mmCIF file of C-alpha atoms and ligand atoms in Angstrom:
data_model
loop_
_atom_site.group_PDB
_atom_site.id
_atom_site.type_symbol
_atom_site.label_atom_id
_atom_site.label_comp_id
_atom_site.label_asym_id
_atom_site.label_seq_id
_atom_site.Cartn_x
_atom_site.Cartn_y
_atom_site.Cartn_z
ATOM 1 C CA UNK P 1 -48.968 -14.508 6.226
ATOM 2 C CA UNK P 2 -46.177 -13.713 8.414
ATOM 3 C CA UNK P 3 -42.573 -13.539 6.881
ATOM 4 C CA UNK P 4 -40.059 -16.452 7.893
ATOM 5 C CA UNK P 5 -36.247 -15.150 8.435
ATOM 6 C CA UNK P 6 -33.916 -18.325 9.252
ATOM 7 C CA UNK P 7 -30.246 -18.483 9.774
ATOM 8 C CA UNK P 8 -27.442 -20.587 8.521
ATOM 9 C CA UNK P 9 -23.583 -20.106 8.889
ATOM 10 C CA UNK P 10 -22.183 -19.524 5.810
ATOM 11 C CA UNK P 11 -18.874 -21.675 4.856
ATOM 12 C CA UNK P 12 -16.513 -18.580 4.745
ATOM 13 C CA UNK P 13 -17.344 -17.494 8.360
ATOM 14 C CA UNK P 14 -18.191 -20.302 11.277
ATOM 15 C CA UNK P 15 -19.429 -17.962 13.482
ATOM 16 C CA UNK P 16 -21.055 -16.091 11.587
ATOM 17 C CA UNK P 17 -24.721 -15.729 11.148
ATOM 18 C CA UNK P 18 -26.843 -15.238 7.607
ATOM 19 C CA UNK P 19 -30.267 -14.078 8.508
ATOM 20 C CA UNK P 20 -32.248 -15.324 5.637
ATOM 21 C CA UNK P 21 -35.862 -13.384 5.082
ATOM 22 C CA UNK P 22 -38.214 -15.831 3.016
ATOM 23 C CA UNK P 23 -40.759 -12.767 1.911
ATOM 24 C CA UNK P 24 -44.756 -13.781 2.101
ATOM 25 C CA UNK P 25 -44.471 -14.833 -1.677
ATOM 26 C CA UNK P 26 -42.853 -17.969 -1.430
ATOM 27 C CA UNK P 27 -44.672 -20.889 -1.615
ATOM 28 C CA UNK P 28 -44.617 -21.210 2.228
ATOM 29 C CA UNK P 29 -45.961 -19.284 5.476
ATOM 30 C CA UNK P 30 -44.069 -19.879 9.306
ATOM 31 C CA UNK P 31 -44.357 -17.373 11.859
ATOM 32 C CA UNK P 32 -41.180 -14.970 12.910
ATOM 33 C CA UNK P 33 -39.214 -17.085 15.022
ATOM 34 C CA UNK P 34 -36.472 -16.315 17.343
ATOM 35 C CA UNK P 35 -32.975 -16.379 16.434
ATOM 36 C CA UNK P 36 -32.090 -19.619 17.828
ATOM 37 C CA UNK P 37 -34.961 -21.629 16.232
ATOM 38 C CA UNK P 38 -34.291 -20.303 13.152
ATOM 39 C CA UNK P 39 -33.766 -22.887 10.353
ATOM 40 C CA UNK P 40 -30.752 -23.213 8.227
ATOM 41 C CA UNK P 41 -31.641 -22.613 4.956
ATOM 42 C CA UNK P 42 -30.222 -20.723 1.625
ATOM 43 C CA UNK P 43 -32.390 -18.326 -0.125
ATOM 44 C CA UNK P 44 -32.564 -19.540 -3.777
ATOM 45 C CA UNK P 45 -33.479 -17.408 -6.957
ATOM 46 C CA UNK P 46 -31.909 -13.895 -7.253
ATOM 47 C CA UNK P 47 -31.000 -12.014 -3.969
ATOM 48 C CA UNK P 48 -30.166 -8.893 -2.310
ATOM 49 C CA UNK P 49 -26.533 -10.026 -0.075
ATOM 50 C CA UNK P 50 -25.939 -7.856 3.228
ATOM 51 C CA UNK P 51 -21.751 -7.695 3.002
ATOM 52 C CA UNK P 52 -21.340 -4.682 5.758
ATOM 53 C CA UNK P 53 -23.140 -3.159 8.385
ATOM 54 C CA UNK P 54 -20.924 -1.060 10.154
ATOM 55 C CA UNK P 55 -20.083 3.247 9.777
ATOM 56 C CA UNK P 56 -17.076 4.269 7.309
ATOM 57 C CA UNK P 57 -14.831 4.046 9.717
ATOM 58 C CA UNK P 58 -15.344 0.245 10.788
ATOM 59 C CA UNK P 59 -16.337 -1.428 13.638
ATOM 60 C CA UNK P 60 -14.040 -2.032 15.502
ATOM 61 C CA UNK P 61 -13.671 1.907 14.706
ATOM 62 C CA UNK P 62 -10.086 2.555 13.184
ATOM 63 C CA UNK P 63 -7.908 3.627 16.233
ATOM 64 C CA UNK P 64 -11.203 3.492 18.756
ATOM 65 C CA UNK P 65 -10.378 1.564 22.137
ATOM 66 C CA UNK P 66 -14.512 1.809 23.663
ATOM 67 C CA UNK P 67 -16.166 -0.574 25.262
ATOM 68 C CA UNK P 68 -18.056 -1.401 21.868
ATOM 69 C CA UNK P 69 -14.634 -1.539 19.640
ATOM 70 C CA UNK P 70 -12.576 -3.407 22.142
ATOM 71 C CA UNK P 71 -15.325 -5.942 22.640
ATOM 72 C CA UNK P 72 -15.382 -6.143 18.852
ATOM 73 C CA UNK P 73 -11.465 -6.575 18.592
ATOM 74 C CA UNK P 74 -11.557 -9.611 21.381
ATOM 75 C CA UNK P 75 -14.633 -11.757 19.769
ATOM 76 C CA UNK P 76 -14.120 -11.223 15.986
ATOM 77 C CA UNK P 77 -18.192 -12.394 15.500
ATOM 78 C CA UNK P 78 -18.723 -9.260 17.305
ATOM 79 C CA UNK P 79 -17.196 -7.251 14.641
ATOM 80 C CA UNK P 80 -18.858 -5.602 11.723
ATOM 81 C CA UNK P 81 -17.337 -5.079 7.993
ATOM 82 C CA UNK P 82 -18.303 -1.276 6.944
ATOM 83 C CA UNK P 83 -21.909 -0.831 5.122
ATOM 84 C CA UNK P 84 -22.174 -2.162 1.414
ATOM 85 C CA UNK P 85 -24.634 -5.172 0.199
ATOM 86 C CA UNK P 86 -24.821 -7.410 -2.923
ATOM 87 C CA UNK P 87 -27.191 -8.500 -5.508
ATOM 88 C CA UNK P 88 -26.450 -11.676 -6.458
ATOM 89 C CA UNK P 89 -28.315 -14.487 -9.397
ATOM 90 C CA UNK P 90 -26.452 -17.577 -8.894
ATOM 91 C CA UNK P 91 -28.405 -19.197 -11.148
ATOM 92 C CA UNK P 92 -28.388 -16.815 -13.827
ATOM 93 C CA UNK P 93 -24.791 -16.084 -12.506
ATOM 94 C CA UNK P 94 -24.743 -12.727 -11.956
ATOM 95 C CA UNK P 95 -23.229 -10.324 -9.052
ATOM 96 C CA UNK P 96 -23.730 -6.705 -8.524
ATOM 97 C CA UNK P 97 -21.836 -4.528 -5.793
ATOM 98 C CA UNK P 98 -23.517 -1.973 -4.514
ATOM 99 C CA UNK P 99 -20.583 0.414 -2.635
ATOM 100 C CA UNK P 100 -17.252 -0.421 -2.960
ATOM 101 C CA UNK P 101 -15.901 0.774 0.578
ATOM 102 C CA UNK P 102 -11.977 0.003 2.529
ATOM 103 C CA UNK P 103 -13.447 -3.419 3.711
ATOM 104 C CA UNK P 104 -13.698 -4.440 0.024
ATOM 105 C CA UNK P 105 -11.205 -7.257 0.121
ATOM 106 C CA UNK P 106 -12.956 -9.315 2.456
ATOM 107 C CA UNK P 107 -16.382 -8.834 1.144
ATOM 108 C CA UNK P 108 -15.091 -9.874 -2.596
ATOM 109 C CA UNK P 109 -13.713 -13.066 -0.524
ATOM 110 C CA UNK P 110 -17.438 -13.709 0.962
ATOM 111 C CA UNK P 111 -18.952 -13.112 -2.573
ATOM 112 C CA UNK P 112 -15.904 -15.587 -3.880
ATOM 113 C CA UNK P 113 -16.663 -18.652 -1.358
ATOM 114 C CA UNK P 114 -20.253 -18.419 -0.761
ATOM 115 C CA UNK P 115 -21.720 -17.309 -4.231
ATOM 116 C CA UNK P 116 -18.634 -19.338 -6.647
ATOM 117 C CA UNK P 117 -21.393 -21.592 -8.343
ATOM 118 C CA UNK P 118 -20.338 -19.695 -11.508
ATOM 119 C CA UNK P 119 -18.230 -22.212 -13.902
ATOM 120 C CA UNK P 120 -17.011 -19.490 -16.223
ATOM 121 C CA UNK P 121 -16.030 -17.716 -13.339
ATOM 122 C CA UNK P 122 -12.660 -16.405 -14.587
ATOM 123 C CA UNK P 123 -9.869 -14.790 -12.041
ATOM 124 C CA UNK P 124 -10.285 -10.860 -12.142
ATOM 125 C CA UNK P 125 -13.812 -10.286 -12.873
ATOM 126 C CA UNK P 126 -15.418 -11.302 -9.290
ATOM 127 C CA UNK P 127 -18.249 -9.129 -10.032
ATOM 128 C CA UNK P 128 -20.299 -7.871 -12.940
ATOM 129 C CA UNK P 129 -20.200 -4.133 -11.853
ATOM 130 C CA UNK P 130 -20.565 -1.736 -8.999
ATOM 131 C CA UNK P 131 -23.001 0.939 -7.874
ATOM 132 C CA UNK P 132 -22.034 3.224 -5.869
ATOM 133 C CA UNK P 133 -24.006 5.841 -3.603
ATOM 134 C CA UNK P 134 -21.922 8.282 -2.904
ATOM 135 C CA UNK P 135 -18.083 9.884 -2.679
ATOM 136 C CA UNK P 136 -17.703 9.194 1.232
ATOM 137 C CA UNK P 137 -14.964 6.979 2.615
ATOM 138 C CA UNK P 138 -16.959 4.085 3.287
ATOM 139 C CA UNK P 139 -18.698 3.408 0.055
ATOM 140 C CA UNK P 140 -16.249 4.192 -2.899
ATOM 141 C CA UNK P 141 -12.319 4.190 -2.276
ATOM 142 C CA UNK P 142 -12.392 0.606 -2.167
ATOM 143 C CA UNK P 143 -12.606 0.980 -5.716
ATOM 144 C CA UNK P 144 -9.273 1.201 -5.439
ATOM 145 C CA UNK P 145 -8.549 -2.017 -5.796
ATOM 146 C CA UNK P 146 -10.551 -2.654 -9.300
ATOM 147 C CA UNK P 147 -6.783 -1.101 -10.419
ATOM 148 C CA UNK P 148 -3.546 -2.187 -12.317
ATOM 149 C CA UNK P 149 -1.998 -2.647 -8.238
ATOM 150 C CA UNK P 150 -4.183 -5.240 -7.495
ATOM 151 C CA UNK P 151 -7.626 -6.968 -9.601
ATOM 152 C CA UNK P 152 -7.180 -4.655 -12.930
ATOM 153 C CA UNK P 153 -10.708 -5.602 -13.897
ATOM 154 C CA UNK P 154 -11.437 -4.818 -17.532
ATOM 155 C CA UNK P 155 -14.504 -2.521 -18.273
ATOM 156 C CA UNK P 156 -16.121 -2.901 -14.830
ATOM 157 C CA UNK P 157 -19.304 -1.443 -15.229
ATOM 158 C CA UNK P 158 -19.352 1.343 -12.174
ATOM 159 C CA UNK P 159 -23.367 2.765 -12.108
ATOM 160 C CA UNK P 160 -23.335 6.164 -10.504
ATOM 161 C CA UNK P 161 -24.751 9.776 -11.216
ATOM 162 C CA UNK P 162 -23.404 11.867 -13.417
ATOM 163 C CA UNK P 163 -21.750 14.221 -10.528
ATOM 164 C CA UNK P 164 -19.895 11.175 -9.602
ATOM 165 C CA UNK P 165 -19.243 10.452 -12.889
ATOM 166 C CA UNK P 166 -17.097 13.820 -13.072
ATOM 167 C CA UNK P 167 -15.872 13.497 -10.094
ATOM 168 C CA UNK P 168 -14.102 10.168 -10.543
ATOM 169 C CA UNK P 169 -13.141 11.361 -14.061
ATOM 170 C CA UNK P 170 -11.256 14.241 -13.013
ATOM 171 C CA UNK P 171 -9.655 12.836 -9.743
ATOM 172 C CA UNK P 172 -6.759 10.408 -9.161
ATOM 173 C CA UNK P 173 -6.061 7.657 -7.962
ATOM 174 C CA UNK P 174 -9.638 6.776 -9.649
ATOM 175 C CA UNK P 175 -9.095 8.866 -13.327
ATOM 176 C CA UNK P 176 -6.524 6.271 -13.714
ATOM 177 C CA UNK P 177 -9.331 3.440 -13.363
ATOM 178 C CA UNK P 178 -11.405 5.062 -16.242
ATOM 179 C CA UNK P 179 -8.138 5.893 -18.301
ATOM 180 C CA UNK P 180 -6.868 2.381 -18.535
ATOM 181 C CA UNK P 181 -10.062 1.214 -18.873
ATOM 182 C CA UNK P 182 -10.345 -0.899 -15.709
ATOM 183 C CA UNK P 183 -13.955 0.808 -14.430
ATOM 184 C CA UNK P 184 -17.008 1.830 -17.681
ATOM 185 C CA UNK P 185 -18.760 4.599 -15.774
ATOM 186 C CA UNK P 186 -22.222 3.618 -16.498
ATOM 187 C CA UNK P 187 -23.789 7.238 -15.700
ATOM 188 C CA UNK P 188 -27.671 7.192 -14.239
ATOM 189 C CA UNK P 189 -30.405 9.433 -13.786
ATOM 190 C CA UNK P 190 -32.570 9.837 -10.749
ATOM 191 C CA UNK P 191 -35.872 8.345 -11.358
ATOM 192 C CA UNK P 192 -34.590 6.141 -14.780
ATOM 193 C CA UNK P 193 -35.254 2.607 -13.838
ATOM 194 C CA UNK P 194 -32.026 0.206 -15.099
ATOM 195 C CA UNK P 195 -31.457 -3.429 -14.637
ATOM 196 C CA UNK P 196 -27.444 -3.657 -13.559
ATOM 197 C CA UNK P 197 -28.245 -7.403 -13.760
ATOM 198 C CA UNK P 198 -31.205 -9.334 -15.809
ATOM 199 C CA UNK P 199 -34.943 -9.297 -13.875
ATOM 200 C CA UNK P 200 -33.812 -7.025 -11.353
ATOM 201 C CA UNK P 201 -35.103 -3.283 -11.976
ATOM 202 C CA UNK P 202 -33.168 -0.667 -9.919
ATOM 203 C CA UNK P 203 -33.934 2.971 -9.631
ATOM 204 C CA UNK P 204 -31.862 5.888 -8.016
ATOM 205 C CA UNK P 205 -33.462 7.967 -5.691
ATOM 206 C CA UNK P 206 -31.346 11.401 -4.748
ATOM 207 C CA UNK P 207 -30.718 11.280 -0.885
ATOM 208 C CA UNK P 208 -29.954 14.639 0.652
ATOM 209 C CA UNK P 209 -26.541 14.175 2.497
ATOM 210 C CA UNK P 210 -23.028 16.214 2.757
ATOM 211 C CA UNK P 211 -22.130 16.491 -1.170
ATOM 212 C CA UNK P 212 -18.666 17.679 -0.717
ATOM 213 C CA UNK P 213 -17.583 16.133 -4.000
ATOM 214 C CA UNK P 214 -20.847 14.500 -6.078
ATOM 215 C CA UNK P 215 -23.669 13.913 -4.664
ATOM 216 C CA UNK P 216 -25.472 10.669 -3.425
ATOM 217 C CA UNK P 217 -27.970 7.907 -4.183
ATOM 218 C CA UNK P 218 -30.518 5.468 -1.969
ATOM 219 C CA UNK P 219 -31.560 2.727 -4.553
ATOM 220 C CA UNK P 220 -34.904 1.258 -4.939
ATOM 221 C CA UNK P 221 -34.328 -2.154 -5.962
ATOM 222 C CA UNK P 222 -37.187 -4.038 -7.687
ATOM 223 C CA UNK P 223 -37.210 -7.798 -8.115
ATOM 224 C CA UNK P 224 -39.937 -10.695 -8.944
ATOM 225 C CA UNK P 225 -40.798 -11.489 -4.971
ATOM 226 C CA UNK P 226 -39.728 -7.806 -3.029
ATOM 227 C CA UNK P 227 -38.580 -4.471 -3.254
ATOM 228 C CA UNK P 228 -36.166 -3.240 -1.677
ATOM 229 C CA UNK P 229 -34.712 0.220 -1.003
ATOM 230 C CA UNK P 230 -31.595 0.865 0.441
ATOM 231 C CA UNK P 231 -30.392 4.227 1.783
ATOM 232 C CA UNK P 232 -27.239 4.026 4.165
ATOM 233 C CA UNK P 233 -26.470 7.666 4.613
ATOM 234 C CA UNK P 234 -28.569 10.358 4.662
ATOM 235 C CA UNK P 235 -29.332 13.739 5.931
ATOM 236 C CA UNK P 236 -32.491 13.659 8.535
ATOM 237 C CA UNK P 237 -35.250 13.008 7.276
ATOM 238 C CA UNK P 238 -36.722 16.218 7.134
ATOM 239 C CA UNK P 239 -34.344 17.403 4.957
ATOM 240 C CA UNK P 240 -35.933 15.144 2.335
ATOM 241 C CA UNK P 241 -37.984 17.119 -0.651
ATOM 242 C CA UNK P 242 -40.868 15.217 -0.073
ATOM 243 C CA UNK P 243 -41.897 12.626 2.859
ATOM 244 C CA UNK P 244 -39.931 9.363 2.631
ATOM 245 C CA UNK P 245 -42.820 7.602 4.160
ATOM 246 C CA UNK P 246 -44.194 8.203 0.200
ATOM 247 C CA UNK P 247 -41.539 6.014 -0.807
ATOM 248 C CA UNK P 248 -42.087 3.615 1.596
ATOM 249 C CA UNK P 249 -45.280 2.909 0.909
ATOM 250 C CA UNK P 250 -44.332 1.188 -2.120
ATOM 251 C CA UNK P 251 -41.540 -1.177 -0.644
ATOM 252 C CA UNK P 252 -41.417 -4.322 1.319
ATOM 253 C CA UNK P 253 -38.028 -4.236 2.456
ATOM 254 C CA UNK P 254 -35.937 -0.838 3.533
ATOM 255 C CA UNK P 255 -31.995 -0.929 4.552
ATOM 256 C CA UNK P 256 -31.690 2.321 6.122
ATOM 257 C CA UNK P 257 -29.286 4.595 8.129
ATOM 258 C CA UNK P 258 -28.854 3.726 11.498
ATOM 259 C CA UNK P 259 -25.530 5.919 11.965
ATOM 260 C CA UNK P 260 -26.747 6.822 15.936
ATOM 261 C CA UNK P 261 -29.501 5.629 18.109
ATOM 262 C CA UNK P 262 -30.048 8.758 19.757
ATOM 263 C CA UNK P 263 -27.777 12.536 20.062
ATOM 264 C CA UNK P 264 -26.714 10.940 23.890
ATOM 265 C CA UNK P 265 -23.698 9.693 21.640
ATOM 266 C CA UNK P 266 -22.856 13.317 20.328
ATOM 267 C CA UNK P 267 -22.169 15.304 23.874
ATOM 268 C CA UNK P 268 -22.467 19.001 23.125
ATOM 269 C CA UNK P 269 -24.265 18.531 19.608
ATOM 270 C CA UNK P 270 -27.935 19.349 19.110
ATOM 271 C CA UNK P 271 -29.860 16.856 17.806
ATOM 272 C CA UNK P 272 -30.721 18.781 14.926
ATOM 273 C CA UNK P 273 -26.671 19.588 14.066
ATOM 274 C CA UNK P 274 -26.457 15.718 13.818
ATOM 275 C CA UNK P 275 -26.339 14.704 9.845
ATOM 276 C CA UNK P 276 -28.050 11.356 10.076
ATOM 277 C CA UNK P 277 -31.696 10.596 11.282
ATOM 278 C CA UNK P 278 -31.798 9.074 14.585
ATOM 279 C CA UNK P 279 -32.731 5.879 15.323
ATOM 280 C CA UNK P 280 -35.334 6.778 17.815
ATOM 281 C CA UNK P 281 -36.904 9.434 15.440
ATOM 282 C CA UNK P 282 -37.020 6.747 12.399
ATOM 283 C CA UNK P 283 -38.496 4.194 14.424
ATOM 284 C CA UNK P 284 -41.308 7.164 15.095
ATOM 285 C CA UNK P 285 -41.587 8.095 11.604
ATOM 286 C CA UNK P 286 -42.140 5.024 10.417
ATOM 287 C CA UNK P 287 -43.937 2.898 13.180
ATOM 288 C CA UNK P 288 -47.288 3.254 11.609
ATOM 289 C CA UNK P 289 -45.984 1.585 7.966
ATOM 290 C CA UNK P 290 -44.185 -1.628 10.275
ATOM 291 C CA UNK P 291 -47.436 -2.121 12.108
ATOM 292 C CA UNK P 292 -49.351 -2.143 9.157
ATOM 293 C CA UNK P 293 -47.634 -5.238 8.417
ATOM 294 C CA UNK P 294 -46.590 -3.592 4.888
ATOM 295 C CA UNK P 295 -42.969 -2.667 5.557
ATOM 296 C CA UNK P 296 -39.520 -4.395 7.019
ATOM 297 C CA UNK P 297 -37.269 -2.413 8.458
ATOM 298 C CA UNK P 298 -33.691 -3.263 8.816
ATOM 299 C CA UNK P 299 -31.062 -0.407 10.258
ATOM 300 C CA UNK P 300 -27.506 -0.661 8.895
ATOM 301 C CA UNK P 301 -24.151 1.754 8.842
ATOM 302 C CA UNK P 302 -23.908 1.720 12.571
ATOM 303 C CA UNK P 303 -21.486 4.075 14.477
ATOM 304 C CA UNK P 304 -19.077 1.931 16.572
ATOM 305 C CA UNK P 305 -21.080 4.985 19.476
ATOM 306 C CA UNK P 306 -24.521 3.349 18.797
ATOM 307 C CA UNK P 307 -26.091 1.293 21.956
ATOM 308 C CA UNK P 308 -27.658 -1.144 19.358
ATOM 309 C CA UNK P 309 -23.734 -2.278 19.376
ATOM 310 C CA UNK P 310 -24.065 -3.735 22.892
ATOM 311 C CA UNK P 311 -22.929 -4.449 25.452
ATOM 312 C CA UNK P 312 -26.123 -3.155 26.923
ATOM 313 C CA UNK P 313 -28.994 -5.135 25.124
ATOM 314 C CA UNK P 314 -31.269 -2.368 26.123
ATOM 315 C CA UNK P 315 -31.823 -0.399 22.738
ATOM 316 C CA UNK P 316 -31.812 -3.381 20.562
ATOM 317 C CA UNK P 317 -34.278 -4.996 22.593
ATOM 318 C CA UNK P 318 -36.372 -1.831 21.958
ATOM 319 C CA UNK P 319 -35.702 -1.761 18.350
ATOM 320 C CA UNK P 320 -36.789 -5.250 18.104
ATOM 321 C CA UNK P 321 -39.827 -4.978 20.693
ATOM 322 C CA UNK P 322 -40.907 -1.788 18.357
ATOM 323 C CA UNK P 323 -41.149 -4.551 14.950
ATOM 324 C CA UNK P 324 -37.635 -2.903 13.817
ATOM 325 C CA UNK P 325 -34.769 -4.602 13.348
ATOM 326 C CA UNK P 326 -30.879 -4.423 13.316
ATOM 327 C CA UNK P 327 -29.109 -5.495 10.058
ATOM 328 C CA UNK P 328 -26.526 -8.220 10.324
ATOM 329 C CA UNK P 329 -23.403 -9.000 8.060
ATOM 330 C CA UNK P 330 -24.941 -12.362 5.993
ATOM 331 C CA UNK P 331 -28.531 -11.389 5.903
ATOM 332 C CA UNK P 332 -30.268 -12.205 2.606
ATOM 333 C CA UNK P 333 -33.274 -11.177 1.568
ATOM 334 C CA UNK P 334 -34.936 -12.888 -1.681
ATOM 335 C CA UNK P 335 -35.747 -10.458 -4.641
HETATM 336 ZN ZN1 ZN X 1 -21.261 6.266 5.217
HETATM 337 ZN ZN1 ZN X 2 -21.740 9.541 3.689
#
């Protein structure tokens, strides 16, 4: 059975697309169609919420006027909020962040309008906690704005490892969050499965990556209909203690750094210098698992330098004609 990904344009955005991936468990089969034949549909049940796509530093890239980031700044559907997703239970009325990063404010407006069908929904609790990856730019300072200056959530439960933990402890602006008791630092250990919301069994997996103040998490996310695990940033993959491909094995769905295409963006760096595996050497790595059929691949945290950007359609066309595929701001996935 082949899986079925539809679109629909969310009410927050009008342009806009939500790529919607029905997993072969549902009650219904279609073949992959292409994007303008997709269906408009809303995945029901519990959810995994794409709310960012882009590298730390945005795309448009803060202060970057190439072709990529000035195309992005005239057509605002071009643009990408910075790398973080959500798992959301309407029903059982439940919302998780995972990464709280400087595009934070809009992506607690998207969770606001498109996921409100929570009644008891009260003003300053827009989600039910946060997990967080790692200490980089892009995936915790927007926690930030959990503070007395602007939500001043009460007992936010923040999941993280114990490194972080310290780190966020001992560190201003975000001691002050644990002090006045807007964030609960939930600590978690690699390997320990928890459930940061009810049915949906998550499990930290230690990613090597630059640990300049904790160090950082990929999460293996485990509902009813898929698993998914997500990884944004990570060192190559051969830095990894044991093959990732082991991991893989035992996942339908992976979210995975996509930082560069190839080291043609990087003049003067080795490909080897570069901290983030490749898109070309991923797709390699993991071709035989896609054409098995057993595995999804979706490539997030783009570089505002990456070709899958545009304008060229040349290296998303071969991401896509390889079974790969590039993540969008919107996409759902059921869980
Ligand atoms: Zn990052
Ligand atoms: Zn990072």
């Amino acid at each position: 059975m082949q899986p079925c990904v539809k679109t629909v344009r969310p009410p927050w955005q009008g342009r806009a697309i939500i790529w919607l991936l029905v997993v072969p468990a549902l009650a219904f089969s279609c073949a992959l169609q292409p994007p303008d034949e997709r269906v408009e549909e809303a995945v029901t049940g519990p959810k995994l919420v794409v709310l960012g796509t882009a590298q730390d530093g945005g795309f448009p890239h803060a202060a970057c006027a190439c072709v990529r980031c000035e195309a992005a700044r005239l057509d605002p559907s071009v643009a990408r909020l910075i790398t973080s997703i959500a798992l959301v239970d309407d029903s059982a009325a439940h919302r998780v962040l995972v990464d709280a990063g400087p595009d934070i404010r809009a992506q607690l407006e998207i969770l606001q309008s498109a996921h409100r069908e929570r009644p008891d929904r009260v003003d300053r609790s827009p989600v039910d906690g946060v997990m967080l990856t790692h200490a980089h730019l892009g995936h915790y300072t927007g926690l930030a704005f959990f503070g007395f200056e602007a939500v001043h959530t009460t007992d936010l439960p923040v999941w993280c490892s114990a490194p972080m933990a310290d780190y966020l402890r001992g560190n201003g602006p975000w001691s002050q969050l644990v002090r006045i008791g807007n964030i609960l630092l939930q600590e978690i250990e690699p390997f320990k499965p928890f459930e940061p919301l009810p049915g949906i069994e998550v499990t930290a997996v230690p990613v090597p990556h630059r640990d300049e103040y904790a160090d950082t998490f990929g999460f293996l996310i485990k509902g009813a209909r898929s698993t998914v695990f997500y990884a944004p940033d990570t060192d190559s993959w051969d830095h990894w203690p044991r093959p990732v491909t082991e991991l893989l094995e035992k996942v339908d769905v992976a979210i995975l750094d996509a930082t560069f295409y190839s080291a043609d963006e990087l003049p003067g760096r080795r490909a080897e210098e570069i901290g983030h595996p490749l898109i070309a050497v991923t797709m390699d790595l993991l071709q035989p698992l896609v054409d098995s059929g057993r595995l999804q691949v979706w490539f997030t945290h783009m570089n505002h330098s990456n070709p899958v950007l545009g304008p060229d359609p040349a290296a998303r066309n071969e991401v896509e004609r390889r079974g790969f595929h590039i993540a969008e701001d919107g996409l759902e996935f059921p869980l």
